[in-house]
Short mmCIF file of C-alpha atoms in Angstrom, two decimals:
data_model
loop_
_atom_site.label_atom_id
_atom_site.label_comp_id
_atom_site.label_asym_id
_atom_site.label_seq_id
_atom_site.Cartn_x
_atom_site.Cartn_y
_atom_site.Cartn_z
CA MET A 5 8.94 -43.04 -11.92
CA LYS A 6 10.61 -39.60 -11.82
CA LYS A 7 9.97 -39.10 -15.53
CA LEU A 8 6.30 -39.97 -15.09
CA PHE A 9 6.03 -37.59 -12.13
CA MET A 10 7.72 -34.75 -14.09
CA ALA A 11 5.47 -35.39 -17.10
CA ALA A 12 2.40 -35.19 -14.85
CA ILE A 13 3.60 -31.89 -13.37
CA LEU A 14 4.30 -30.43 -16.82
CA LEU A 15 0.90 -31.53 -18.10
CA GLY A 16 -0.75 -30.00 -15.03
CA LEU A 17 1.07 -26.69 -15.56
CA LEU A 18 0.19 -26.69 -19.25
CA GLY A 19 -3.45 -27.34 -18.36
CA MET A 20 -3.50 -24.46 -15.88
CA ILE A 21 -1.92 -22.11 -18.46
CA LEU A 22 -4.52 -23.12 -21.06
CA VAL A 23 -7.39 -22.61 -18.62
CA PHE A 24 -6.06 -19.21 -17.59
CA HIS A 25 -5.57 -18.18 -21.23
CA TRP A 26 -9.08 -19.39 -22.14
CA ASN A 27 -10.65 -17.40 -19.28
CA ALA A 28 -8.70 -14.25 -20.20
CA ALA A 29 -9.82 -14.53 -23.84
CA GLU A 30 -13.42 -15.02 -22.72
CA VAL A 31 -13.29 -11.90 -20.52
CA GLU A 32 -11.83 -9.89 -23.40
CA ALA A 33 -14.58 -11.13 -25.74
CA ASN A 34 -17.26 -10.24 -23.20
CA ASP A 35 -15.79 -6.74 -22.76
CA SER A 36 -15.84 -6.12 -26.50
CA MET A 37 -19.45 -7.27 -26.66
CA LYS A 38 -20.39 -4.54 -24.17
CA MET A 39 -19.43 -1.87 -26.69
CA ASN A 40 -22.23 -0.68 -28.93
CA GLU A 41 -21.84 -1.66 -32.54
CA ARG A 42 -24.23 0.76 -34.24
CA LYS A 43 -23.22 4.26 -35.14
CA TYR A 44 -25.84 6.98 -35.16
CA PHE A 45 -25.76 10.70 -35.76
CA THR A 46 -27.50 13.56 -34.03
CA SER A 47 -27.60 17.28 -34.67
CA TYR A 48 -26.23 19.85 -32.25
CA VAL A 49 -26.40 23.64 -32.29
CA VAL A 50 -23.17 25.19 -31.04
CA GLU A 51 -23.69 27.24 -27.89
CA LYS A 52 -21.76 30.30 -26.76
CA ASP A 53 -18.15 29.47 -25.78
CA ASP A 54 -18.42 25.85 -27.04
CA THR A 55 -15.27 24.29 -28.44
CA LEU A 56 -14.92 21.02 -30.34
CA TRP A 57 -13.02 19.70 -27.34
CA ASP A 58 -15.93 20.51 -24.98
CA ILE A 59 -18.42 18.92 -27.37
CA ALA A 60 -16.23 15.83 -27.79
CA GLU A 61 -15.94 15.38 -24.03
CA ARG A 62 -19.74 15.48 -23.74
CA PHE A 63 -20.76 13.38 -26.74
CA SER A 64 -17.88 10.97 -27.41
CA THR A 65 -18.64 7.34 -26.60
CA PRO A 66 -16.12 4.71 -25.40
CA GLU A 67 -15.82 3.28 -28.91
CA TYR A 68 -13.55 6.21 -29.80
CA SER A 69 -9.97 5.64 -28.70
CA SER A 70 -9.51 9.31 -27.76
CA VAL A 71 -11.11 12.73 -27.77
CA HIS A 72 -8.84 13.60 -30.70
CA CYS A 73 -10.27 10.72 -32.77
CA TYR A 74 -13.80 11.90 -32.04
CA ILE A 75 -12.96 15.51 -32.97
CA LYS A 76 -11.40 14.30 -36.21
CA GLU A 77 -14.58 12.43 -37.13
CA VAL A 78 -16.77 15.42 -36.21
CA MET A 79 -14.61 17.64 -38.41
CA GLU A 80 -14.83 15.16 -41.30
CA SER A 81 -18.60 14.69 -40.87
CA ASN A 82 -19.14 18.45 -40.96
CA HIS A 83 -16.53 19.23 -43.65
CA LEU A 84 -14.65 21.49 -41.24
CA GLU A 85 -11.18 22.58 -42.34
CA CYS A 86 -10.23 23.97 -38.94
CA SER A 87 -11.42 23.42 -35.38
CA GLU A 88 -13.01 26.85 -35.08
CA ILE A 89 -16.78 26.73 -34.55
CA LYS A 90 -19.29 29.53 -34.01
CA GLU A 91 -22.33 30.01 -31.82
CA GLY A 92 -25.46 28.93 -33.66
CA GLN A 93 -23.59 26.64 -36.06
CA LEU A 94 -25.28 23.29 -36.69
CA LEU A 95 -23.06 20.22 -36.25
CA ILE A 96 -23.71 16.57 -36.98
CA LEU A 97 -22.33 14.47 -34.12
CA PRO A 98 -21.67 10.73 -34.33
CA TYR A 99 -22.23 8.38 -31.40
CA TYR A 100 -22.53 4.66 -30.78
CA ALA A 101 -25.53 3.09 -29.07
CA ASP A 102 -27.80 0.04 -29.13
CA GLU A 103 -30.56 2.24 -30.52
CA PRO A 104 -30.95 5.91 -31.42
CA ILE A 105 -31.12 8.23 -28.45
CA SER A 106 -33.71 10.94 -28.95
CA ASP A 107 -32.39 13.25 -26.25
CA LEU A 108 -28.60 13.54 -26.33
#
């Protein structure tokens, strides 16, 4: 009788762990689905006193793990060898969205 009771308790605990794990995995999957999967590009004319950091803080989307990652991609997209930019310079900026945004 004790063995049967212990087996029932263990099965119940295992069931609760599986249900909890399943719900956590479902929440994680739903969170990843909220992220936009399409990458677009827009043009941007550098304004006076702009820095790549300022631009990254304004245009980076949550799909980038950090501002540094976004800056790196901007530099690669624009063939920049250093982070220095100048007023009037045209930059191509990447962003993620469900559809292109005409007014970034």
